[in-house]
Short mmCIF file of C-alpha atoms in Angstrom, two decimals:
data_model
loop_
_atom_site.label_atom_id
_atom_site.label_comp_id
_atom_site.label_asym_id
_atom_site.label_seq_id
_atom_site.Cartn_x
_atom_site.Cartn_y
_atom_site.Cartn_z
CA MET A 1 -8.13 132.56 79.55
CA SER A 2 -8.34 130.25 76.54
CA THR A 3 -11.59 130.46 74.53
CA PHE A 4 -11.60 126.68 74.51
CA LEU A 5 -11.30 126.26 78.25
CA PHE A 6 -13.63 123.59 79.55
CA LEU A 7 -15.38 122.62 82.73
CA LEU A 8 -13.05 119.92 83.97
CA THR A 9 -9.88 121.86 83.18
CA LEU A 10 -10.21 123.70 86.49
CA PHE A 11 -10.45 122.51 90.05
CA SER A 12 -12.44 125.54 91.13
CA THR A 13 -16.07 126.63 91.43
CA THR A 14 -15.26 130.35 91.49
CA ASN A 15 -16.31 130.78 87.85
CA ALA A 16 -19.47 128.68 88.13
CA TYR A 17 -18.00 125.43 86.88
CA TYR A 18 -20.09 122.61 88.29
CA ILE A 19 -20.14 118.83 87.93
CA ILE A 20 -22.84 116.33 88.77
CA PRO A 21 -21.94 112.62 88.54
CA ILE A 22 -24.64 110.72 86.61
CA ARG A 23 -23.84 106.99 86.57
CA SER A 24 -20.78 106.60 84.35
CA LYS A 25 -20.70 110.15 82.97
CA PHE A 26 -20.61 113.75 84.14
CA HIS A 27 -23.42 116.15 83.36
CA ALA A 28 -21.83 119.56 83.06
CA TYR A 29 -23.36 123.02 83.23
CA VAL A 30 -20.93 125.51 81.77
CA PRO A 31 -20.79 129.23 80.98
CA SER A 32 -22.47 130.04 77.65
CA ARG A 33 -19.19 131.13 76.05
CA LEU A 34 -17.91 127.58 76.25
CA HIS A 35 -18.89 124.49 74.27
CA GLN A 36 -22.07 122.91 75.50
CA THR A 37 -21.74 119.46 77.06
CA THR A 38 -24.56 117.03 77.80
CA PRO A 39 -24.70 113.33 78.69
CA ASP A 40 -25.23 112.72 74.94
CA GLY A 41 -22.02 114.34 73.70
CA ILE A 42 -20.06 117.57 73.28
CA PHE A 43 -21.42 120.22 70.92
CA ALA A 44 -19.78 123.24 69.32
CA ASP A 45 -20.94 126.62 70.63
CA LYS A 46 -19.99 128.37 67.35
CA ASN A 47 -18.78 127.65 63.82
CA PHE A 48 -15.29 126.17 63.41
CA LYS A 49 -13.01 125.69 60.44
CA ALA A 50 -10.95 122.55 59.88
CA GLY A 51 -7.72 122.94 61.86
CA ASP A 52 -9.24 125.16 64.56
CA ASN A 53 -8.62 124.25 68.18
CA LEU A 54 -11.69 122.64 69.74
CA LEU A 55 -10.48 121.48 73.15
CA SER A 56 -7.48 122.31 75.28
CA ILE A 57 -7.19 120.16 78.41
CA PRO A 58 -4.33 120.56 80.91
CA TYR A 59 -2.45 117.43 81.89
CA GLU A 60 -3.11 118.24 85.56
CA SER A 61 -6.83 117.50 85.11
CA THR A 62 -6.18 113.95 83.89
CA ILE A 63 -5.13 110.61 85.32
CA THR A 64 -1.86 109.72 83.63
CA SER A 65 0.89 107.13 83.40
CA ALA A 66 3.49 109.93 83.30
CA ASN A 67 5.84 110.07 86.31
CA SER A 68 3.97 107.23 88.01
CA VAL A 69 5.62 105.29 90.82
CA TYR A 70 4.34 102.17 89.07
CA LYS A 71 6.75 102.75 86.18
CA ASP A 72 9.34 100.84 88.23
CA PHE A 73 7.26 97.66 87.96
CA GLU A 74 8.19 97.24 84.28
CA LEU A 75 4.76 95.78 83.61
CA ARG A 76 4.19 93.56 80.60
CA THR A 77 0.98 95.48 79.96
CA GLY A 78 3.12 98.62 79.59
CA ASN A 79 1.65 102.07 80.13
CA ASN A 80 -1.86 100.59 80.09
CA GLY A 81 -0.98 98.63 83.22
CA VAL A 82 0.61 101.68 84.85
CA LEU A 83 -2.48 103.78 84.12
CA ALA A 84 -4.70 100.97 85.44
CA LEU A 85 -2.91 101.12 88.79
CA GLU A 86 -3.33 104.91 88.89
CA ILE A 87 -7.05 104.40 88.21
CA LEU A 88 -7.24 101.92 91.09
CA ASP A 89 -5.47 104.41 93.35
CA ALA A 90 -8.19 106.93 92.52
CA LEU A 91 -10.90 104.30 93.05
CA HIS A 92 -9.68 103.45 96.56
CA SER A 93 -8.67 106.99 97.54
CA SER A 94 -10.57 108.69 100.35
CA SER A 95 -9.77 112.20 99.09
CA VAL A 96 -12.45 114.07 97.15
CA THR A 97 -11.14 115.28 93.80
CA THR A 98 -12.70 115.60 90.37
CA THR A 99 -10.71 112.69 88.96
CA ASN A 100 -11.40 110.47 91.97
CA GLN A 101 -15.12 111.18 91.74
CA PHE A 102 -14.99 110.44 88.02
CA VAL A 103 -13.37 107.02 88.56
CA LYS A 104 -15.87 106.15 91.31
CA SER A 105 -18.74 107.00 88.92
CA LEU A 106 -17.57 104.50 86.28
CA PRO A 107 -19.45 101.18 85.89
CA PRO A 108 -18.15 98.70 88.51
CA PRO A 109 -15.96 95.72 87.56
CA LEU A 110 -18.68 93.07 87.29
CA SER A 111 -21.41 95.29 85.81
CA PRO A 112 -23.11 94.42 82.49
CA GLU A 113 -21.71 97.62 80.92
CA MET A 114 -18.18 96.26 81.29
CA ARG A 115 -18.94 92.85 79.79
CA LYS A 116 -18.50 94.21 76.27
CA PHE A 117 -14.70 94.15 76.71
CA PRO A 118 -13.09 90.85 75.60
CA ILE A 119 -10.79 90.90 78.63
CA LEU A 120 -13.95 90.35 80.71
CA TRP A 121 -15.65 87.87 78.37
CA SER A 122 -16.27 84.27 79.34
CA GLU A 123 -13.57 81.70 78.63
CA ARG A 124 -15.62 80.26 75.80
CA GLN A 125 -16.04 83.63 74.09
CA GLN A 126 -12.34 84.37 74.51
CA SER A 127 -11.56 81.00 72.95
CA VAL A 128 -13.59 81.91 69.86
CA LEU A 129 -11.86 85.31 69.62
CA GLN A 130 -8.44 83.67 70.03
CA GLN A 131 -9.09 81.55 66.94
CA SER A 132 -10.87 84.34 65.06
CA SER A 133 -8.10 86.93 65.20
CA THR A 134 -4.38 87.19 64.59
CA ASN A 135 -4.37 89.70 67.45
CA LYS A 136 -4.25 87.17 70.27
CA ILE A 137 -6.41 87.84 73.32
CA TYR A 138 -4.58 85.06 75.19
CA ASP A 139 -1.31 87.02 74.96
CA ILE A 140 -3.02 89.98 76.62
CA LEU A 141 -4.53 87.77 79.33
CA ASP A 142 -1.15 86.13 80.01
CA ASP A 143 0.50 89.56 80.38
CA LEU A 144 -2.33 90.68 82.66
CA GLU A 145 -1.99 87.63 84.89
CA ASP A 146 1.80 88.01 85.15
CA ASP A 147 1.44 91.69 86.03
CA PHE A 148 -1.21 91.04 88.65
CA ASN A 149 0.98 88.43 90.33
CA SER A 150 3.98 90.80 90.41
CA ILE A 151 1.79 93.63 91.71
CA GLN A 152 0.61 91.52 94.63
CA SER A 153 4.19 91.00 95.79
CA SER A 154 4.84 94.76 95.95
CA ALA A 155 4.22 96.92 98.99
CA LEU A 156 3.63 99.96 96.75
CA ALA A 157 0.72 98.48 94.86
CA PRO A 158 -2.87 98.98 96.03
CA PHE A 159 -4.47 95.90 97.47
CA VAL A 160 -6.88 94.95 94.69
CA THR A 161 -8.51 91.85 93.28
CA GLU A 162 -7.72 90.45 89.86
CA ASP A 163 -11.23 91.43 88.71
CA GLU A 164 -10.51 95.03 89.71
CA PHE A 165 -7.20 95.00 87.84
CA LYS A 166 -8.92 93.64 84.72
CA TRP A 167 -11.58 96.32 85.04
CA ALA A 168 -9.02 99.12 85.40
CA LEU A 169 -7.04 97.76 82.44
CA CYS A 170 -10.22 97.82 80.32
CA ILE A 171 -10.80 101.47 81.31
CA ALA A 172 -7.18 102.36 80.51
CA ARG A 173 -7.23 100.64 77.12
CA SER A 174 -10.64 101.96 76.09
CA GLN A 175 -10.78 105.53 77.31
CA SER A 176 -7.24 106.90 77.51
CA VAL A 177 -5.49 108.94 74.82
CA PHE A 178 -1.83 108.83 73.86
CA ALA A 179 0.30 112.00 73.86
CA ASP A 180 3.97 112.77 74.53
CA GLY A 181 4.72 109.06 74.91
CA GLU A 182 2.26 108.65 77.82
CA LEU A 183 -1.40 107.78 78.39
CA TYR A 184 -3.93 110.28 79.73
CA LEU A 185 -7.46 109.63 80.98
CA SER A 186 -9.54 112.81 80.81
CA PRO A 187 -12.96 112.91 82.51
CA LEU A 188 -14.04 115.59 80.02
CA LEU A 189 -13.34 113.44 76.97
CA GLN A 190 -15.78 110.82 78.28
CA PHE A 191 -18.51 113.21 77.09
CA ALA A 192 -17.35 112.85 73.48
CA ASN A 193 -18.90 110.19 71.28
CA TYR A 194 -16.88 108.10 68.83
CA GLY A 195 -17.01 109.12 65.19
CA ASP A 196 -15.93 107.97 61.74
CA GLU A 197 -12.31 108.71 60.88
CA LYS A 198 -13.43 111.22 58.20
CA GLU A 199 -15.25 113.44 60.69
CA ALA A 200 -13.80 112.59 64.08
CA ASN A 201 -10.86 114.29 65.71
CA GLU A 202 -7.82 112.66 67.24
CA VAL A 203 -6.38 114.01 70.46
CA THR A 204 -2.70 115.05 70.36
CA ALA A 205 -0.20 116.79 72.62
CA GLY A 206 -0.64 120.56 72.69
CA PRO A 207 1.48 123.52 73.77
CA LYS A 208 1.69 124.94 77.25
CA THR A 209 -1.33 127.13 77.95
CA ILE A 210 -2.30 129.39 80.84
CA PHE A 211 -5.31 128.14 82.84
CA GLY A 212 -7.11 129.53 85.85
CA ASP A 213 -8.70 132.79 86.90
CA SER A 214 -6.93 136.10 87.34
CA LYS A 215 -5.92 135.23 90.89
CA SER A 216 -4.47 131.78 90.26
CA LYS A 217 -3.03 131.34 86.79
CA SER A 218 -0.79 128.42 85.96
CA LYS A 219 0.91 127.26 82.79
CA SER A 220 0.32 123.63 81.83
CA LYS A 221 0.99 121.32 78.92
CA THR A 222 -2.24 120.23 77.30
CA LEU A 223 -4.14 117.64 75.36
CA LEU A 224 -5.30 119.31 72.16
CA LEU A 225 -8.25 118.46 69.96
CA LYS A 226 -8.34 120.11 66.53
CA ALA A 227 -11.25 120.15 64.11
CA LYS A 228 -10.72 117.68 61.29
CA VAL A 229 -13.59 119.12 59.25
CA ASP A 230 -15.65 122.33 59.33
CA LEU A 231 -18.17 122.35 62.19
CA LYS A 232 -21.31 124.42 62.51
CA LYS A 233 -22.71 125.71 65.78
CA GLY A 234 -24.65 122.94 67.50
CA GLU A 235 -22.91 120.10 65.67
CA GLN A 236 -21.44 117.32 67.75
CA ILE A 237 -17.68 117.16 68.39
CA LYS A 238 -16.57 113.55 67.98
CA ILE A 239 -13.27 111.83 68.62
CA ASN A 240 -11.52 108.65 67.54
CA TYR A 241 -8.58 106.73 68.93
CA GLY A 242 -6.36 106.75 65.87
CA PRO A 243 -5.86 104.10 63.19
CA LYS A 244 -6.74 100.70 64.65
CA SER A 245 -7.68 97.38 63.12
CA ALA A 246 -11.06 95.73 63.66
CA ALA A 247 -9.47 93.40 66.23
CA GLU A 248 -7.77 96.27 68.08
CA HIS A 249 -11.05 98.20 68.25
CA LEU A 250 -12.86 95.15 69.59
CA ILE A 251 -10.22 94.27 72.21
CA ASP A 252 -9.66 97.88 73.33
CA HIS A 253 -13.14 99.40 73.02
CA GLY A 254 -15.61 96.52 72.81
CA PHE A 255 -17.00 97.39 69.38
CA VAL A 256 -16.00 97.42 65.70
CA PRO A 257 -16.62 100.70 63.78
CA GLU A 258 -17.70 100.55 60.15
CA TYR A 259 -14.52 102.01 58.67
CA SER A 260 -12.32 99.36 60.32
CA LYS A 261 -14.38 96.70 58.55
CA ARG A 262 -13.31 98.23 55.24
CA VAL A 263 -9.60 98.27 56.11
CA ALA A 264 -8.61 94.60 56.29
CA VAL A 265 -5.71 94.13 58.71
CA ALA A 266 -3.97 90.96 59.85
CA GLU A 267 -1.20 90.85 62.45
CA LEU A 268 1.62 88.39 61.77
CA SER A 269 4.18 87.27 64.34
CA PHE A 270 7.62 85.88 63.47
CA ALA A 271 10.62 84.91 65.57
CA ILE A 272 14.31 84.12 65.39
CA LEU A 273 14.19 80.60 66.81
CA ALA A 274 16.15 79.91 69.98
CA ASP A 275 17.59 76.68 68.53
CA ASP A 276 19.03 78.48 65.48
CA VAL A 277 22.80 77.86 65.46
CA PHE A 278 23.28 81.54 64.57
CA TYR A 279 20.75 82.81 67.16
CA ASP A 280 23.21 84.95 69.15
CA ASP A 281 24.66 86.52 66.00
CA LYS A 282 21.24 87.34 64.58
CA VAL A 283 19.95 88.86 67.83
CA ASP A 284 23.16 90.89 68.05
CA VAL A 285 22.52 92.25 64.55
CA LEU A 286 18.82 92.90 65.25
CA GLN A 287 19.32 94.70 68.60
CA LEU A 288 15.59 94.15 69.18
CA ASN A 289 13.24 91.53 70.59
CA PRO A 290 13.73 88.31 68.56
CA VAL A 291 9.92 88.07 68.28
CA GLN A 292 8.48 90.73 66.00
CA LYS A 293 4.92 91.51 64.87
CA PHE A 294 3.91 93.11 61.59
CA ASP A 295 0.57 94.33 60.24
CA PHE A 296 -0.55 93.57 56.70
CA VAL A 297 -3.00 96.32 55.71
CA ASN A 298 -5.37 96.17 52.76
CA ASP A 299 -7.52 99.31 52.44
CA GLU A 300 -10.42 98.07 50.35
CA GLY A 301 -11.82 101.59 50.07
CA VAL A 302 -8.96 102.78 47.85
CA LEU A 303 -9.56 101.57 44.31
CA GLY A 304 -6.56 100.42 42.33
CA LYS A 305 -4.23 100.47 45.33
CA GLU A 306 -2.27 97.23 45.67
CA ALA A 307 -1.64 96.15 49.24
CA ILE A 308 2.09 95.61 49.82
CA PRO A 309 3.53 93.89 52.90
CA ASP A 310 5.68 95.92 55.27
CA PRO A 311 9.27 95.92 53.87
CA ALA A 312 10.51 95.58 57.47
CA MET A 313 8.78 92.18 57.63
CA PHE A 314 10.85 90.88 54.71
CA GLN A 315 13.98 92.46 56.16
CA PHE A 316 13.43 90.66 59.48
CA LEU A 317 12.60 87.34 57.82
CA ARG A 318 15.70 87.44 55.62
CA LEU A 319 17.81 87.81 58.75
CA ALA A 320 15.84 85.13 60.61
CA ASN A 321 16.31 82.66 57.73
CA LEU A 322 19.96 83.47 57.02
CA GLY A 323 22.04 80.30 56.92
CA GLN A 324 24.07 77.81 54.88
CA LYS A 325 25.92 79.60 52.06
CA ASP A 326 24.61 83.00 53.19
CA ALA A 327 25.82 82.66 56.77
CA PHE A 328 29.11 84.39 55.92
CA LEU A 329 27.18 87.69 56.14
CA LEU A 330 27.04 87.18 59.91
CA GLU A 331 30.83 87.39 60.18
CA THR A 332 32.17 90.23 62.32
CA ILE A 333 33.48 92.11 59.28
CA PHE A 334 29.90 92.59 58.01
CA ARG A 335 28.26 93.15 61.41
CA ASP A 336 27.67 96.90 60.97
CA ASP A 337 26.16 96.48 57.50
CA VAL A 338 24.30 93.17 57.52
CA TRP A 339 20.96 94.62 58.68
CA ASP A 340 20.97 97.03 55.73
CA PHE A 341 21.88 94.13 53.44
CA MET A 342 18.66 92.40 54.55
CA GLY A 343 16.64 95.24 53.04
CA GLU A 344 17.07 93.55 49.64
CA PRO A 345 17.03 89.89 48.53
CA VAL A 346 20.05 87.93 49.79
CA SER A 347 19.86 84.78 47.70
CA GLN A 348 17.23 82.73 45.95
CA ALA A 349 17.34 80.08 48.68
CA ASN A 350 16.93 82.71 51.40
CA GLU A 351 14.06 84.40 49.55
CA MET A 352 12.26 81.06 49.18
CA ALA A 353 12.66 80.48 52.92
CA VAL A 354 11.06 83.88 53.55
CA TYR A 355 8.07 82.98 51.33
CA ASP A 356 7.71 79.64 53.11
CA ALA A 357 7.74 81.36 56.53
CA VAL A 358 4.97 83.77 55.51
CA ASP A 359 2.89 81.02 53.92
CA GLU A 360 3.20 78.83 57.01
CA VAL A 361 1.91 81.57 59.33
CA VAL A 362 -0.86 82.61 56.91
CA GLU A 363 -2.06 79.03 56.48
CA SER A 364 -2.04 78.49 60.24
CA HIS A 365 -4.22 81.57 60.81
CA LEU A 366 -6.59 80.65 57.98
CA SER A 367 -6.93 77.15 59.37
CA ASP A 368 -7.88 78.55 62.80
CA LYS A 369 -10.38 81.00 61.33
CA PHE A 370 -12.12 78.61 58.96
CA GLY A 371 -12.09 75.96 61.69
CA VAL A 372 -13.82 78.07 64.33
CA LYS A 373 -16.12 79.60 61.71
CA GLY A 374 -17.32 76.11 60.78
CA GLU A 375 -17.78 75.15 64.44
CA VAL A 376 -19.86 78.25 65.18
CA GLU A 377 -21.99 77.79 62.05
CA ARG A 378 -22.59 74.12 62.93
CA GLY A 379 -23.42 75.07 66.51
CA GLY A 380 -20.11 73.78 67.82
CA VAL A 381 -17.54 75.58 69.93
CA GLY A 382 -18.02 73.22 72.84
CA ILE A 383 -21.83 73.27 72.77
CA ASP A 384 -23.43 70.31 74.57
CA TYR A 385 -27.05 69.88 73.50
CA ASP A 386 -27.58 66.97 75.90
CA LEU A 387 -26.64 69.28 78.75
CA TYR A 388 -29.02 71.97 77.47
CA LEU A 389 -31.85 69.44 77.36
CA LYS A 390 -31.15 68.36 80.94
CA VAL A 391 -31.16 72.00 82.12
CA PHE A 392 -34.38 72.63 80.20
CA GLN A 393 -36.06 69.64 81.80
CA ILE A 394 -35.03 70.79 85.28
CA ILE A 395 -36.59 74.24 84.69
CA ASP A 396 -39.72 72.73 83.06
CA LYS A 397 -41.31 71.70 86.36
CA ASP A 398 -44.66 70.55 84.92
CA ASN A 399 -43.01 68.59 82.08
CA SER A 400 -45.11 70.44 79.54
CA GLY A 401 -42.23 70.86 77.11
CA GLN A 402 -42.45 74.63 77.64
CA ILE A 403 -40.89 77.02 80.15
CA ASP A 404 -43.25 79.75 81.33
CA ARG A 405 -42.50 82.95 83.21
CA ASP A 406 -43.14 81.44 86.67
CA GLU A 407 -40.86 78.48 85.98
CA LEU A 408 -38.09 80.81 84.83
CA LYS A 409 -38.46 82.85 88.02
CA MET A 410 -38.30 79.71 90.18
CA ALA A 411 -35.14 78.64 88.35
CA LEU A 412 -33.53 82.01 89.09
CA VAL A 413 -34.49 81.72 92.77
CA ALA A 414 -32.99 78.24 92.90
CA ALA A 415 -29.81 79.60 91.35
CA GLY A 416 -29.62 82.27 94.05
CA LYS A 417 -30.44 85.15 91.70
CA GLY A 418 -34.14 85.57 92.34
CA ASP A 419 -33.77 88.48 94.76
CA SER A 420 -31.59 90.47 92.34
CA VAL A 421 -33.89 90.08 89.31
CA GLY A 422 -36.87 92.44 89.19
CA GLU A 423 -40.13 91.97 87.32
CA GLU A 424 -38.99 94.18 84.42
CA GLU A 425 -35.75 92.20 84.07
CA LEU A 426 -37.71 88.97 84.15
CA ASP A 427 -39.97 90.25 81.37
CA GLU A 428 -36.90 91.24 79.36
CA MET A 429 -35.37 87.78 79.79
CA MET A 430 -38.59 86.14 78.62
CA SER A 431 -38.69 88.48 75.62
CA VAL A 432 -35.18 87.38 74.60
CA LEU A 433 -35.89 83.67 75.09
CA ASP A 434 -39.39 83.60 73.60
CA VAL A 435 -38.51 84.15 69.94
CA ASP A 436 -41.93 83.23 68.49
CA ARG A 437 -43.76 85.35 71.11
CA SER A 438 -45.95 82.44 72.23
CA GLY A 439 -45.60 83.41 75.88
CA GLU A 440 -43.53 80.30 76.62
CA VAL A 441 -40.07 78.99 75.73
CA ASP A 442 -39.70 75.63 73.98
CA VAL A 443 -36.57 73.47 73.96
CA ARG A 444 -35.58 74.72 70.50
CA GLU A 445 -35.65 78.37 71.60
CA PHE A 446 -33.82 77.53 74.81
CA SER A 447 -31.07 75.60 72.99
CA LYS A 448 -30.66 78.36 70.40
CA PHE A 449 -30.32 80.92 73.18
CA MET A 450 -27.61 78.84 74.85
CA GLU A 451 -25.92 78.15 71.49
CA VAL A 452 -25.22 81.82 70.82
CA GLY A 453 -23.95 82.47 74.29
CA GLY A 454 -27.09 82.43 76.41
CA GLY A 455 -26.16 82.81 80.02
CA GLU A 456 -22.77 84.13 78.97
CA GLY A 457 -24.23 86.84 76.73
CA GLY A 458 -22.39 85.33 73.78
CA GLY A 459 -24.66 86.30 70.88
CA VAL A 460 -23.26 89.77 70.29
CA GLU A 461 -19.76 88.66 71.23
CA LEU A 462 -19.74 85.82 68.69
CA GLU A 463 -21.09 88.18 66.03
CA LEU A 464 -18.21 90.59 66.71
CA CYS A 465 -15.77 87.69 66.48
CA ALA A 466 -17.27 86.83 63.10
CA VAL A 467 -16.78 90.41 61.89
CA VAL A 468 -13.11 90.40 62.93
CA ARG A 469 -12.62 86.92 61.50
CA ASP A 470 -14.04 87.81 58.07
CA VAL A 471 -12.03 91.05 57.88
CA GLU A 472 -8.78 89.23 58.68
CA ILE A 473 -9.52 86.37 56.28
CA ARG A 474 -9.70 88.94 53.48
CA ALA A 475 -6.35 90.40 54.52
CA LEU A 476 -4.69 86.99 54.81
CA MET A 477 -5.96 85.90 51.39
CA LYS A 478 -4.59 89.12 49.88
CA LEU A 479 -1.20 88.47 51.46
CA LYS A 480 -1.25 84.85 50.31
CA ASN A 481 -1.90 85.96 46.72
CA PHE A 482 0.87 88.56 46.92
CA ILE A 483 3.40 85.94 48.05
CA ALA A 484 2.30 83.57 45.26
CA ARG A 485 2.87 86.27 42.62
CA ASP A 486 6.22 87.23 44.12
CA ARG A 487 7.34 83.60 44.02
CA GLN A 488 6.75 83.56 40.28
CA ALA A 489 9.14 86.48 39.85
CA ILE A 490 11.92 85.02 41.98
CA ASP A 491 14.24 84.52 39.00
CA LEU A 492 13.95 88.20 38.09
CA LYS A 493 15.26 89.46 41.42
CA LYS A 494 18.82 90.70 41.86
CA TYR A 495 20.52 89.06 44.85
CA TYR A 496 23.35 90.09 47.16
CA ALA A 497 26.19 88.51 45.16
CA GLU A 498 25.06 90.22 41.95
CA ARG A 499 24.64 93.56 43.69
CA ARG A 500 28.07 93.26 45.30
CA LEU A 501 29.75 92.50 41.96
CA ALA A 502 27.96 95.49 40.45
CA ASP A 503 29.27 97.72 43.26
CA LEU A 504 32.82 96.56 42.38
CA ASN A 505 32.20 96.98 38.64
CA LEU A 506 32.81 93.25 38.20
CA ASP A 507 29.42 92.42 36.74
CA GLN A 508 30.30 93.28 33.11
CA PRO A 509 32.18 91.24 30.42
CA TYR A 510 35.91 92.02 30.46
CA ASN A 511 36.94 94.63 27.86
CA MET A 512 40.73 94.51 27.21
CA GLU A 513 40.84 97.77 25.21
CA ASN A 514 39.35 99.79 28.03
CA SER A 515 41.30 98.08 30.81
CA ALA A 516 43.97 100.01 32.66
CA ASN A 517 45.24 96.70 34.06
CA VAL A 518 46.52 95.31 30.74
CA ASN A 519 49.92 96.42 29.36
CA GLU A 520 50.91 96.98 25.75
CA PHE A 521 51.97 93.33 25.39
CA GLY A 522 48.53 92.01 26.25
CA GLY A 523 49.61 90.84 29.69
CA LEU A 524 48.81 91.92 33.23
CA ALA A 525 50.63 94.97 34.50
CA GLY A 526 53.79 94.11 36.45
CA GLY A 527 54.51 90.96 34.44
CA GLY A 528 52.63 87.73 34.35
CA GLY A 529 51.93 85.36 31.55
CA VAL A 530 48.19 85.78 31.02
CA ASP A 531 47.46 86.56 27.34
CA PHE A 532 44.13 88.20 26.72
#
């Protein structure tokens, strides 16, 4: 049996492997030879060197998108959507298995714990994020809605609500790991806390390993976690989800780690336009989706390293902007080679069109970001202070200009939430509203609370949007400066015609003495009257 075998890798209690569901996590008691797991994390049971195997988890103990019947749906949310449907199967299943119990122990769809995910934010908060990031939350929501509608028309799909599908998609995006081209959700890995990329370990596909006791051994492919750094006994084993931008971390996991704030990333989307007269030819050359996305990455933690745009972005844009005198490259005779030709400048006019395309997208994103930043800082983003005053006056029953604890409780009862709010929760709400600790809430405190999200819980969400926005502004400004410098060097570039002449040795001044094509009379071989 593997030294790194863990509790949830077996579906057996014969070796004293036990699980106790505690809210959204499992509390595990394991044999002393194994790593120790607690609700606070996973800890090493001995010293490990960097590169040592820490965890080995068989695929059979996970919920996975691999070999799912939902693959046939061709969901726009991809494997995340497939895994979400598998999660919902486990949620609604009547059978008692470790994975089913795990899913049932997760926070329910409308619980406060799930509200950190932008997919479940309010429309207002999503609107701010949409304008704050180049990674568009609306695209994700559109894909989700389309998938949900197609799922409802299928007899195979579980009968679920849209809220449940959103919830399952959040779980799939936030807690699954990618290996062998598929997604895997491991109950055991929910013990592990998230760590910095320098110390945390990324889960990868591992080799087939024998699991089970002496009576029932089976060989299974595994998820493998290797130590990234040396670990001492008792130190916590942390994981991360691979290189992601600040926006990707926020959308997938509901938070932004420190290291992703240092690596400024902006996602840029470009397309071959449908009304382009050469659209069919260009798509035929591309053999890919005519809409492509590219990341511009500026690692601000690496001194002296100049951020350079993805060469594939320029290659795509040269093709997308091919036209006029350069359109001959789309002729059938060049069809097999034209994509490679786009790897280098085609012509000065084409290169200028590429710069203009990048600048247009960058300026559009900057306009959105600075626009919403100004609205938030001015207290905008659809805030209606007249409405807040009216609500305040309704709650302020004695017209004292202050809301006390009893008035707040009466307002909650009137709103139909009085029975679900306990005394401790009421005290906590008053603590949040009563900034100056006077024991009452004035109209200024009430309006400020509503301004930052109030009833929608928007304070933290808007702060996270601001973090993403500022990170991406830095990346976009870097890209803008790069394009400006490259424009200045446009005359120094060698274009397709010059490169082609060089390939044919026709880019040099004619030298008659070294020419094999000139006869002894100074004329062209085979006759002719040209005198050199």
